[in-house]
Amino acid sequence: MKEYDNKTPIYIQIITEMKMRMVSGKLAAGEKIPSVRELAQEFEVNPNTMQRALSEMERENLFYTERTSGRFVTTDEGMIMTLRNHLAEQELKRFMEYMEKIGYTKIEMIQKIEEWQREGECYE
């Protein structure tokens, strides 16, 4: 069973996962996405919850619907790259705020990342 964070609405967590799939290329620009029922099964949620998530993504122009064909990922690759950059910036901000809380300066953060990379601890 999927584990969801009780602090954030499930449909928001689904949106986050779908955005991650888009920016990582697991969902390609223009790709048809599975039906609401199929995704609801995959995410182990009520179809209404999945519908809410997908509708929100359509409202954000990340998905679009073709009347007889289903839903698709946007074909706007620039939008996907903008989303990717936005998600990266959010994560960097979170990281930097945490590092500052534990006493790191920006220079020390950069040094730590470089050290970590040299030691082969990072993902490539």
CSV table of N, CA, C and O in Angstrom, one decimal:
chain,number,residue,atom,x,y,z
A,1,MET,N,0.8,-1.2,0.0
A,1,MET,CA,0.0,0.0,0.0
A,1,MET,C,0.9,1.3,0.0
A,1,MET,O,1.9,1.3,0.7
A,2,LYS,N,0.5,2.3,-0.7
A,2,LYS,CA,1.2,3.5,-0.8
A,2,LYS,C,1.1,4.2,0.5
A,2,LYS,O,0.1,4.1,1.2
A,3,GLU,N,2.2,4.9,0.9
A,3,GLU,CA,2.2,5.7,2.1
A,3,GLU,C,2.1,7.2,1.8
A,3,GLU,O,2.9,7.6,1.0
A,4,TYR,N,1.1,7.8,2.4
A,4,TYR,CA,0.9,9.3,2.1
A,4,TYR,C,1.2,10.0,3.4
A,4,TYR,O,0.9,9.5,4.5
A,5,ASP,N,1.7,11.2,3.2
A,5,ASP,CA,1.9,12.1,4.4
A,5,ASP,C,0.6,12.7,4.8
A,5,ASP,O,-0.1,13.3,4.0
A,6,ASN,N,0.3,12.6,6.1
A,6,ASN,CA,-1.0,13.0,6.6
A,6,ASN,C,-1.1,14.6,6.6
A,6,ASN,O,-2.2,15.1,6.8
A,7,LYS,N,0.0,15.3,6.5
A,7,LYS,CA,0.0,16.7,6.6
A,7,LYS,C,-0.4,17.4,5.3
A,7,LYS,O,-0.7,18.6,5.3
A,8,THR,N,-0.3,16.7,4.2
A,8,THR,CA,-0.6,17.2,2.9
A,8,THR,C,-1.7,16.5,2.2
A,8,THR,O,-1.7,15.2,2.2
A,9,PRO,N,-2.7,17.2,1.6
A,9,PRO,CA,-3.8,16.4,0.9
A,9,PRO,C,-3.2,15.4,-0.1
A,9,PRO,O,-2.2,15.7,-0.8
A,10,ILE,N,-3.9,14.3,-0.2
A,10,ILE,CA,-3.4,13.2,-1.1
A,10,ILE,C,-3.3,13.7,-2.5
A,10,ILE,O,-2.4,13.4,-3.2
A,11,TYR,N,-4.3,14.4,-3.0
A,11,TYR,CA,-4.3,14.9,-4.4
A,11,TYR,C,-3.1,15.7,-4.7
A,11,TYR,O,-2.6,15.7,-5.8
A,12,ILE,N,-2.7,16.5,-3.7
A,12,ILE,CA,-1.5,17.4,-3.9
A,12,ILE,C,-0.2,16.5,-4.0
A,12,ILE,O,0.7,16.7,-4.8
A,13,GLN,N,-0.2,15.4,-3.2
A,13,GLN,CA,1.0,14.5,-3.2
A,13,GLN,C,1.0,13.7,-4.6
A,13,GLN,O,2.1,13.5,-5.2
A,14,ILE,N,-0.2,13.4,-5.1
A,14,ILE,CA,-0.3,12.8,-6.4
A,14,ILE,C,0.2,13.8,-7.5
A,14,ILE,O,1.0,13.4,-8.4
A,15,ILE,N,-0.2,15.0,-7.4
A,15,ILE,CA,0.3,16.1,-8.4
A,15,ILE,C,1.8,16.1,-8.3
A,15,ILE,O,2.5,16.2,-9.4
A,16,THR,N,2.4,16.2,-7.2
A,16,THR,CA,3.8,16.2,-7.0
A,16,THR,C,4.5,15.0,-7.7
A,16,THR,O,5.5,15.2,-8.4
A,17,GLU,N,4.0,13.9,-7.5
A,17,GLU,CA,4.5,12.7,-8.1
A,17,GLU,C,4.4,12.7,-9.6
A,17,GLU,O,5.3,12.4,-10.4
A,18,MET,N,3.2,13.2,-10.1
A,18,MET,CA,3.1,13.3,-11.6
A,18,MET,C,4.0,14.3,-12.2
A,18,MET,O,4.6,14.1,-13.3
A,19,LYS,N,4.2,15.4,-11.5
A,19,LYS,CA,5.2,16.4,-12.0
A,19,LYS,C,6.6,15.8,-12.0
A,19,LYS,O,7.3,16.1,-12.9
A,20,MET,N,6.9,15.1,-11.0
A,20,MET,CA,8.3,14.4,-10.9
A,20,MET,C,8.4,13.5,-12.1
A,20,MET,O,9.5,13.4,-12.8
A,21,ARG,N,7.4,12.8,-12.5
A,21,ARG,CA,7.5,11.9,-13.6
A,21,ARG,C,7.7,12.7,-14.9
A,21,ARG,O,8.4,12.2,-15.8
A,22,MET,N,7.0,13.8,-15.0
A,22,MET,CA,7.1,14.7,-16.2
A,22,MET,C,8.5,15.2,-16.3
A,22,MET,O,9.1,15.1,-17.4
A,23,VAL,N,9.1,15.8,-15.3
A,23,VAL,CA,10.4,16.4,-15.4
A,23,VAL,C,11.5,15.4,-15.5
A,23,VAL,O,12.6,15.8,-16.0
A,24,SER,N,11.3,14.2,-15.0
A,24,SER,CA,12.3,13.2,-15.1
A,24,SER,C,12.3,12.4,-16.5
A,24,SER,O,13.2,11.6,-16.8
A,25,GLY,N,11.2,12.7,-17.2
A,25,GLY,CA,11.1,12.0,-18.5
A,25,GLY,C,10.3,10.7,-18.5
A,25,GLY,O,10.1,10.0,-19.5
A,26,LYS,N,9.9,10.3,-17.3
A,26,LYS,CA,9.1,9.0,-17.2
A,26,LYS,C,7.8,9.2,-17.8
A,26,LYS,O,7.2,8.2,-18.3
A,27,LEU,N,7.3,10.5,-17.9
A,27,LEU,CA,6.1,10.8,-18.7
A,27,LEU,C,6.6,11.9,-19.7
A,27,LEU,O,7.0,13.0,-19.3
A,28,ALA,N,6.7,11.5,-20.9
A,28,ALA,CA,7.2,12.3,-22.0
A,28,ALA,C,6.2,13.4,-22.5
A,28,ALA,O,5.0,13.2,-22.4
A,29,ALA,N,6.7,14.5,-23.0
A,29,ALA,CA,5.8,15.5,-23.6
A,29,ALA,C,5.0,14.8,-24.6
A,29,ALA,O,5.4,14.1,-25.5
A,30,GLY,N,3.7,15.1,-24.6
A,30,GLY,CA,2.7,14.6,-25.5
A,30,GLY,C,2.3,13.1,-25.3
A,30,GLY,O,1.4,12.6,-26.0
A,31,GLU,N,2.8,12.5,-24.3
A,31,GLU,CA,2.4,11.1,-24.0
A,31,GLU,C,1.0,11.0,-23.4
A,31,GLU,O,0.6,11.8,-22.6
A,32,LYS,N,0.3,10.0,-23.8
A,32,LYS,CA,-1.0,9.7,-23.3
A,32,LYS,C,-0.9,9.1,-21.9
A,32,LYS,O,0.0,8.3,-21.7
A,33,ILE,N,-1.6,9.6,-21.0
A,33,ILE,CA,-1.5,9.1,-19.6
A,33,ILE,C,-2.6,8.1,-19.4
A,33,ILE,O,-3.7,8.1,-20.1
A,34,PRO,N,-2.4,7.1,-18.5
A,34,PRO,CA,-3.5,6.1,-18.2
A,34,PRO,C,-4.8,6.8,-17.7
A,34,PRO,O,-4.8,7.9,-17.3
A,35,SER,N,-5.8,6.0,-17.8
A,35,SER,CA,-7.1,6.5,-17.4
A,35,SER,C,-7.2,6.8,-15.9
A,35,SER,O,-6.3,6.3,-15.1
A,36,VAL,N,-8.2,7.5,-15.5
A,36,VAL,CA,-8.4,7.8,-14.1
A,36,VAL,C,-8.4,6.6,-13.2
A,36,VAL,O,-7.8,6.5,-12.2
A,37,ARG,N,-9.2,5.6,-13.7
A,37,ARG,CA,-9.3,4.3,-13.0
A,37,ARG,C,-7.9,3.6,-12.8
A,37,ARG,O,-7.6,3.1,-11.7
A,38,GLU,N,-7.2,3.6,-13.9
A,38,GLU,CA,-5.9,2.9,-13.8
A,38,GLU,C,-4.9,3.6,-12.9
A,38,GLU,O,-4.3,3.0,-12.1
A,39,LEU,N,-4.9,4.9,-13.0
A,39,LEU,CA,-4.1,5.7,-12.1
A,39,LEU,C,-4.5,5.6,-10.6
A,39,LEU,O,-3.7,5.5,-9.7
A,40,ALA,N,-5.8,5.6,-10.4
A,40,ALA,CA,-6.4,5.4,-9.0
A,40,ALA,C,-5.9,4.1,-8.5
A,40,ALA,O,-5.6,4.1,-7.3
A,41,GLN,N,-5.9,3.1,-9.3
A,41,GLN,CA,-5.5,1.8,-8.8
A,41,GLN,C,-4.0,1.8,-8.5
A,41,GLN,O,-3.5,1.3,-7.4
A,42,GLU,N,-3.2,2.4,-9.4
A,42,GLU,CA,-1.8,2.5,-9.2
A,42,GLU,C,-1.4,3.3,-7.9
A,42,GLU,O,-0.6,2.9,-7.1
A,43,PHE,N,-2.1,4.4,-7.7
A,43,PHE,CA,-1.8,5.2,-6.5
A,43,PHE,C,-2.6,4.8,-5.3
A,43,PHE,O,-2.5,5.4,-4.2
A,44,GLU,N,-3.5,3.8,-5.4
A,44,GLU,CA,-4.3,3.3,-4.4
A,44,GLU,C,-5.1,4.3,-3.7
A,44,GLU,O,-5.1,4.5,-2.5
A,45,VAL,N,-5.9,5.1,-4.6
A,45,VAL,CA,-6.8,6.1,-4.1
A,45,VAL,C,-8.1,6.0,-4.8
A,45,VAL,O,-8.3,5.3,-5.8
A,46,ASN,N,-9.1,6.7,-4.2
A,46,ASN,CA,-10.4,6.8,-4.8
A,46,ASN,C,-10.3,7.5,-6.2
A,46,ASN,O,-9.6,8.4,-6.3
A,47,PRO,N,-11.1,7.0,-7.2
A,47,PRO,CA,-11.0,7.7,-8.5
A,47,PRO,C,-11.3,9.2,-8.4
A,47,PRO,O,-10.8,10.0,-9.2
A,48,ASN,N,-12.2,9.6,-7.5
A,48,ASN,CA,-12.5,11.0,-7.3
A,48,ASN,C,-11.2,11.8,-6.9
A,48,ASN,O,-11.0,13.0,-7.3
A,49,THR,N,-10.4,11.2,-6.1
A,49,THR,CA,-9.2,11.9,-5.6
A,49,THR,C,-8.2,12.0,-6.8
A,49,THR,O,-7.6,13.1,-7.1
A,50,MET,N,-8.1,11.0,-7.6
A,50,MET,CA,-7.3,11.0,-8.8
A,50,MET,C,-7.8,12.0,-9.8
A,50,MET,O,-7.1,12.8,-10.4
A,51,GLN,N,-9.1,12.1,-10.0
A,51,GLN,CA,-9.7,13.0,-10.9
A,51,GLN,C,-9.4,14.5,-10.5
A,51,GLN,O,-9.1,15.3,-11.3
A,52,ARG,N,-9.5,14.7,-9.2
A,52,ARG,CA,-9.1,16.0,-8.7
A,52,ARG,C,-7.7,16.4,-9.0
A,52,ARG,O,-7.4,17.5,-9.4
A,53,ALA,N,-6.8,15.5,-8.8
A,53,ALA,CA,-5.4,15.8,-9.1
A,53,ALA,C,-5.2,16.0,-10.6
A,53,ALA,O,-4.5,17.0,-11.0
A,54,LEU,N,-5.8,15.2,-11.5
A,54,LEU,CA,-5.6,15.4,-12.9
A,54,LEU,C,-6.3,16.7,-13.4
A,54,LEU,O,-5.7,17.4,-14.3
A,55,SER,N,-7.4,17.0,-12.8
A,55,SER,CA,-8.1,18.3,-13.2
A,55,SER,C,-7.2,19.5,-12.9
A,55,SER,O,-7.1,20.4,-13.6
A,56,GLU,N,-6.6,19.4,-11.7
A,56,GLU,CA,-5.7,20.5,-11.3
A,56,GLU,C,-4.5,20.6,-12.2
A,56,GLU,O,-4.1,21.7,-12.6
A,57,MET,N,-4.0,19.5,-12.7
A,57,MET,CA,-2.9,19.5,-13.6
A,57,MET,C,-3.3,20.1,-14.9
A,57,MET,O,-2.5,20.8,-15.6
A,58,GLU,N,-4.5,19.8,-15.3
A,58,GLU,CA,-5.1,20.4,-16.6
A,58,GLU,C,-5.2,21.9,-16.4
A,58,GLU,O,-4.9,22.7,-17.3
A,59,ARG,N,-5.7,22.3,-15.2
A,59,ARG,CA,-5.9,23.7,-15.0
A,59,ARG,C,-4.5,24.5,-15.1
A,59,ARG,O,-4.5,25.6,-15.5
A,60,GLU,N,-3.5,23.8,-14.7
A,60,GLU,CA,-2.1,24.3,-14.7
A,60,GLU,C,-1.5,24.2,-16.1
A,60,GLU,O,-0.3,24.5,-16.3
A,61,ASN,N,-2.3,23.6,-17.1
A,61,ASN,CA,-1.8,23.4,-18.5
A,61,ASN,C,-0.7,22.4,-18.6
A,61,ASN,O,0.0,22.4,-19.6
A,62,LEU,N,-0.6,21.5,-17.6
A,62,LEU,CA,0.4,20.4,-17.7
A,62,LEU,C,-0.1,19.2,-18.4
A,62,LEU,O,0.6,18.4,-19.0
A,63,PHE,N,-1.4,19.0,-18.4
A,63,PHE,CA,-2.1,18.0,-19.1
A,63,PHE,C,-3.2,18.7,-20.0
A,63,PHE,O,-3.6,19.8,-19.6
A,64,TYR,N,-3.6,18.0,-21.0
A,64,TYR,CA,-4.7,18.4,-21.8
A,64,TYR,C,-5.5,17.2,-22.2
A,64,TYR,O,-5.0,16.1,-22.2
A,65,THR,N,-6.8,17.4,-22.5
A,65,THR,CA,-7.7,16.4,-22.9
A,65,THR,C,-8.1,16.5,-24.3
A,65,THR,O,-8.4,17.6,-24.8
A,66,GLU,N,-8.0,15.4,-25.1
A,66,GLU,CA,-8.6,15.3,-26.4
A,66,GLU,C,-9.9,14.5,-26.2
A,66,GLU,O,-9.9,13.4,-25.7
A,67,ARG,N,-11.0,15.1,-26.7
A,67,ARG,CA,-12.3,14.6,-26.4
A,67,ARG,C,-12.5,13.1,-26.5
A,67,ARG,O,-13.0,12.5,-25.6
A,68,THR,N,-12.0,12.5,-27.5
A,68,THR,CA,-12.3,11.0,-27.7
A,68,THR,C,-11.0,10.2,-27.4
A,68,THR,O,-11.1,9.0,-27.5
A,69,SER,N,-9.9,10.8,-27.1
A,69,SER,CA,-8.6,10.1,-27.0
A,69,SER,C,-8.1,10.0,-25.6
A,69,SER,O,-7.2,9.2,-25.3
A,70,GLY,N,-8.5,10.9,-24.7
A,70,GLY,CA,-8.0,10.8,-23.3
A,70,GLY,C,-7.1,12.0,-23.0
A,70,GLY,O,-7.2,13.0,-23.7
A,71,ARG,N,-6.4,11.8,-21.9
A,71,ARG,CA,-5.5,12.9,-21.4
A,71,ARG,C,-4.1,12.7,-21.9
A,71,ARG,O,-3.6,11.5,-21.9
A,72,PHE,N,-3.4,13.8,-22.1
A,72,PHE,CA,-2.0,13.8,-22.5
A,72,PHE,C,-1.2,14.8,-21.7
A,72,PHE,O,-1.7,15.8,-21.3
A,73,VAL,N,0.1,14.5,-21.6
A,73,VAL,CA,1.1,15.4,-21.1
A,73,VAL,C,1.2,16.6,-22.1
A,73,VAL,O,1.2,16.3,-23.3
A,74,THR,N,1.4,17.8,-21.6
A,74,THR,CA,1.6,18.9,-22.4
A,74,THR,C,2.7,18.6,-23.5
A,74,THR,O,3.7,17.9,-23.2
A,75,THR,N,2.6,19.2,-24.6
A,75,THR,CA,3.6,19.1,-25.6
A,75,THR,C,4.6,20.3,-25.5
A,75,THR,O,5.6,20.3,-26.3
A,76,ASP,N,4.4,21.2,-24.6
A,76,ASP,CA,5.2,22.3,-24.4
A,76,ASP,C,6.4,22.0,-23.6
A,76,ASP,O,6.4,22.0,-22.3
A,77,GLU,N,7.5,21.6,-24.3
A,77,GLU,CA,8.7,21.2,-23.5
A,77,GLU,C,9.3,22.3,-22.7
A,77,GLU,O,10.0,22.1,-21.7
A,78,GLY,N,9.1,23.5,-23.2
A,78,GLY,CA,9.6,24.7,-22.4
A,78,GLY,C,8.9,24.8,-21.1
A,78,GLY,O,9.5,25.1,-20.1
A,79,MET,N,7.6,24.5,-21.0
A,79,MET,CA,6.9,24.5,-19.8
A,79,MET,C,7.4,23.4,-18.9
A,79,MET,O,7.5,23.6,-17.7
A,80,ILE,N,7.7,22.2,-19.4
A,80,ILE,CA,8.2,21.1,-18.6
A,80,ILE,C,9.6,21.5,-18.0
A,80,ILE,O,9.9,21.3,-16.9
A,81,MET,N,10.4,22.2,-18.8
A,81,MET,CA,11.7,22.6,-18.3
A,81,MET,C,11.6,23.7,-17.3
A,81,MET,O,12.3,23.7,-16.3
A,82,THR,N,10.6,24.6,-17.4
A,82,THR,CA,10.4,25.6,-16.4
A,82,THR,C,9.9,24.9,-15.1
A,82,THR,O,10.4,25.3,-14.1
A,83,LEU,N,9.1,23.9,-15.2
A,83,LEU,CA,8.6,23.2,-14.1
A,83,LEU,C,9.8,22.5,-13.4
A,83,LEU,O,10.0,22.5,-12.2
A,84,ARG,N,10.6,21.9,-14.2
A,84,ARG,CA,11.8,21.2,-13.7
A,84,ARG,C,12.7,22.2,-12.9
A,84,ARG,O,13.2,21.9,-11.8
A,85,ASN,N,13.0,23.3,-13.5
A,85,ASN,CA,13.8,24.4,-12.8
A,85,ASN,C,13.1,24.8,-11.5
A,85,ASN,O,13.8,25.0,-10.5
A,86,HIS,N,11.8,25.0,-11.6
A,86,HIS,CA,11.0,25.4,-10.4
A,86,HIS,C,11.2,24.4,-9.2
A,86,HIS,O,11.4,24.8,-8.1
A,87,LEU,N,11.0,23.1,-9.6
A,87,LEU,CA,11.1,22.1,-8.6
A,87,LEU,C,12.5,22.0,-8.0
A,87,LEU,O,12.7,21.8,-6.8
A,88,ALA,N,13.5,22.2,-8.9
A,88,ALA,CA,14.9,22.2,-8.4
A,88,ALA,C,15.2,23.4,-7.4
A,88,ALA,O,15.8,23.2,-6.4
A,89,GLU,N,14.6,24.5,-7.8
A,89,GLU,CA,14.8,25.7,-7.0
A,89,GLU,C,14.2,25.5,-5.6
A,89,GLU,O,14.7,25.9,-4.6
A,90,GLN,N,13.0,24.9,-5.6
A,90,GLN,CA,12.3,24.7,-4.3
A,90,GLN,C,13.1,23.8,-3.4
A,90,GLN,O,13.2,24.0,-2.2
A,91,GLU,N,13.7,22.7,-4.0
A,91,GLU,CA,14.4,21.8,-3.2
A,91,GLU,C,15.7,22.4,-2.8
A,91,GLU,O,16.2,22.2,-1.6
A,92,LEU,N,16.4,23.2,-3.6
A,92,LEU,CA,17.6,23.9,-3.2
A,92,LEU,C,17.3,24.9,-2.0
A,92,LEU,O,18.1,25.0,-1.1
A,93,LYS,N,16.2,25.6,-2.1
A,93,LYS,CA,15.8,26.5,-1.1
A,93,LYS,C,15.7,25.8,0.2
A,93,LYS,O,16.2,26.2,1.3
A,94,ARG,N,14.9,24.7,0.2
A,94,ARG,CA,14.7,23.9,1.4
A,94,ARG,C,16.0,23.4,2.0
A,94,ARG,O,16.3,23.4,3.2
A,95,PHE,N,16.9,22.9,1.1
A,95,PHE,CA,18.2,22.4,1.5
A,95,PHE,C,19.0,23.5,2.2
A,95,PHE,O,19.6,23.4,3.2
A,96,MET,N,19.1,24.7,1.5
A,96,MET,CA,19.9,25.8,2.0
A,96,MET,C,19.3,26.3,3.3
A,96,MET,O,20.1,26.6,4.2
A,97,GLU,N,18.0,26.4,3.5
A,97,GLU,CA,17.4,26.8,4.8
A,97,GLU,C,17.8,25.8,5.9
A,97,GLU,O,18.2,26.2,7.0
A,98,TYR,N,17.8,24.5,5.6
A,98,TYR,CA,18.2,23.5,6.6
A,98,TYR,C,19.6,23.7,6.9
A,98,TYR,O,20.0,23.7,8.1
A,99,MET,N,20.5,23.8,5.9
A,99,MET,CA,21.9,23.9,6.2
A,99,MET,C,22.2,25.2,7.0
A,99,MET,O,23.1,25.1,7.9
A,100,GLU,N,21.6,26.3,6.7
A,100,GLU,CA,21.8,27.5,7.5
A,100,GLU,C,21.3,27.3,8.9
A,100,GLU,O,22.0,27.8,9.8
A,101,LYS,N,20.3,26.5,9.1
A,101,LYS,CA,19.8,26.2,10.5
A,101,LYS,C,20.8,25.5,11.3
A,101,LYS,O,20.9,25.6,12.5
A,102,ILE,N,21.6,24.6,10.6
A,102,ILE,CA,22.6,23.9,11.4
A,102,ILE,C,24.0,24.5,11.3
A,102,ILE,O,25.0,23.9,11.7
A,103,GLY,N,24.0,25.8,10.8
A,103,GLY,CA,25.2,26.6,11.0
A,103,GLY,C,26.1,26.6,9.8
A,103,GLY,O,27.2,27.2,9.9
A,104,TYR,N,25.7,26.1,8.6
A,104,TYR,CA,26.6,26.2,7.4
A,104,TYR,C,26.4,27.6,6.7
A,104,TYR,O,25.3,28.1,6.6
A,105,THR,N,27.5,28.1,6.2
A,105,THR,CA,27.5,29.3,5.4
A,105,THR,C,27.3,28.8,3.9
A,105,THR,O,27.4,27.6,3.7
A,106,LYS,N,27.0,29.7,3.0
A,106,LYS,CA,26.8,29.3,1.6
A,106,LYS,C,28.1,28.7,1.1
A,106,LYS,O,28.1,27.7,0.3
A,107,ILE,N,29.2,29.3,1.4
A,107,ILE,CA,30.5,28.8,1.0
A,107,ILE,C,30.7,27.3,1.5
A,107,ILE,O,31.2,26.5,0.8
A,108,GLU,N,30.4,27.1,2.8
A,108,GLU,CA,30.6,25.8,3.4
A,108,GLU,C,29.6,24.8,2.7
A,108,GLU,O,30.0,23.6,2.5
A,109,MET,N,28.4,25.2,2.3
A,109,MET,CA,27.5,24.3,1.6
A,109,MET,C,28.1,23.9,0.3
A,109,MET,O,28.1,22.7,0.0
A,110,ILE,N,28.6,24.8,-0.5
A,110,ILE,CA,29.3,24.5,-1.8
A,110,ILE,C,30.4,23.5,-1.6
A,110,ILE,O,30.6,22.6,-2.3
A,111,GLN,N,31.3,23.8,-0.6
A,111,GLN,CA,32.4,23.0,-0.3
A,111,GLN,C,31.9,21.6,0.1
A,111,GLN,O,32.5,20.6,-0.3
A,112,LYS,N,30.9,21.5,0.9
A,112,LYS,CA,30.4,20.2,1.3
A,112,LYS,C,29.9,19.4,0.1
A,112,LYS,O,30.1,18.2,-0.1
A,113,ILE,N,29.2,20.0,-0.8
A,113,ILE,CA,28.6,19.4,-2.0
A,113,ILE,C,29.8,18.9,-2.9
A,113,ILE,O,29.8,17.8,-3.4
A,114,GLU,N,30.8,19.8,-3.1
A,114,GLU,CA,32.0,19.4,-3.9
A,114,GLU,C,32.7,18.2,-3.3
A,114,GLU,O,33.1,17.3,-4.0
A,115,GLU,N,32.9,18.2,-1.9
A,115,GLU,CA,33.5,17.2,-1.2
A,115,GLU,C,32.8,15.9,-1.4
A,115,GLU,O,33.3,14.8,-1.7
A,116,TRP,N,31.5,15.9,-1.3
A,116,TRP,CA,30.6,14.8,-1.4
A,116,TRP,C,30.7,14.2,-2.8
A,116,TRP,O,30.8,13.0,-3.0
A,117,GLN,N,30.7,15.1,-3.8
A,117,GLN,CA,30.8,14.6,-5.2
A,117,GLN,C,32.2,14.0,-5.4
A,117,GLN,O,32.3,12.9,-6.1
A,118,ARG,N,33.3,14.6,-4.9
A,118,ARG,CA,34.6,14.0,-5.1
A,118,ARG,C,34.7,12.6,-4.5
A,118,ARG,O,35.4,11.7,-5.0
A,119,GLU,N,34.0,12.4,-3.4
A,119,GLU,CA,34.1,11.1,-2.7
A,119,GLU,C,33.2,10.1,-3.3
A,119,GLU,O,33.1,9.0,-2.8
A,120,GLY,N,32.5,10.5,-4.4
A,120,GLY,CA,31.6,9.6,-5.1
A,120,GLY,C,30.3,9.2,-4.3
A,120,GLY,O,29.7,8.2,-4.6
A,121,GLU,N,29.9,10.1,-3.4
A,121,GLU,CA,28.7,9.8,-2.6
A,121,GLU,C,27.4,10.3,-3.3
A,121,GLU,O,26.4,10.0,-2.9
A,122,CYS,N,27.6,11.0,-4.4
A,122,CYS,CA,26.4,11.6,-5.1
A,122,CYS,C,25.9,10.6,-6.2
A,122,CYS,O,26.6,9.8,-6.6
A,123,TYR,N,24.7,10.9,-6.6
A,123,TYR,CA,24.1,10.1,-7.7
A,123,TYR,C,24.5,10.8,-9.0
A,123,TYR,O,24.5,12.0,-9.2
A,124,GLU,N,24.9,10.0,-10.0
A,124,GLU,CA,25.2,10.5,-11.3
A,124,GLU,C,24.4,9.9,-12.4
A,124,GLU,O,23.9,8.9,-12.3
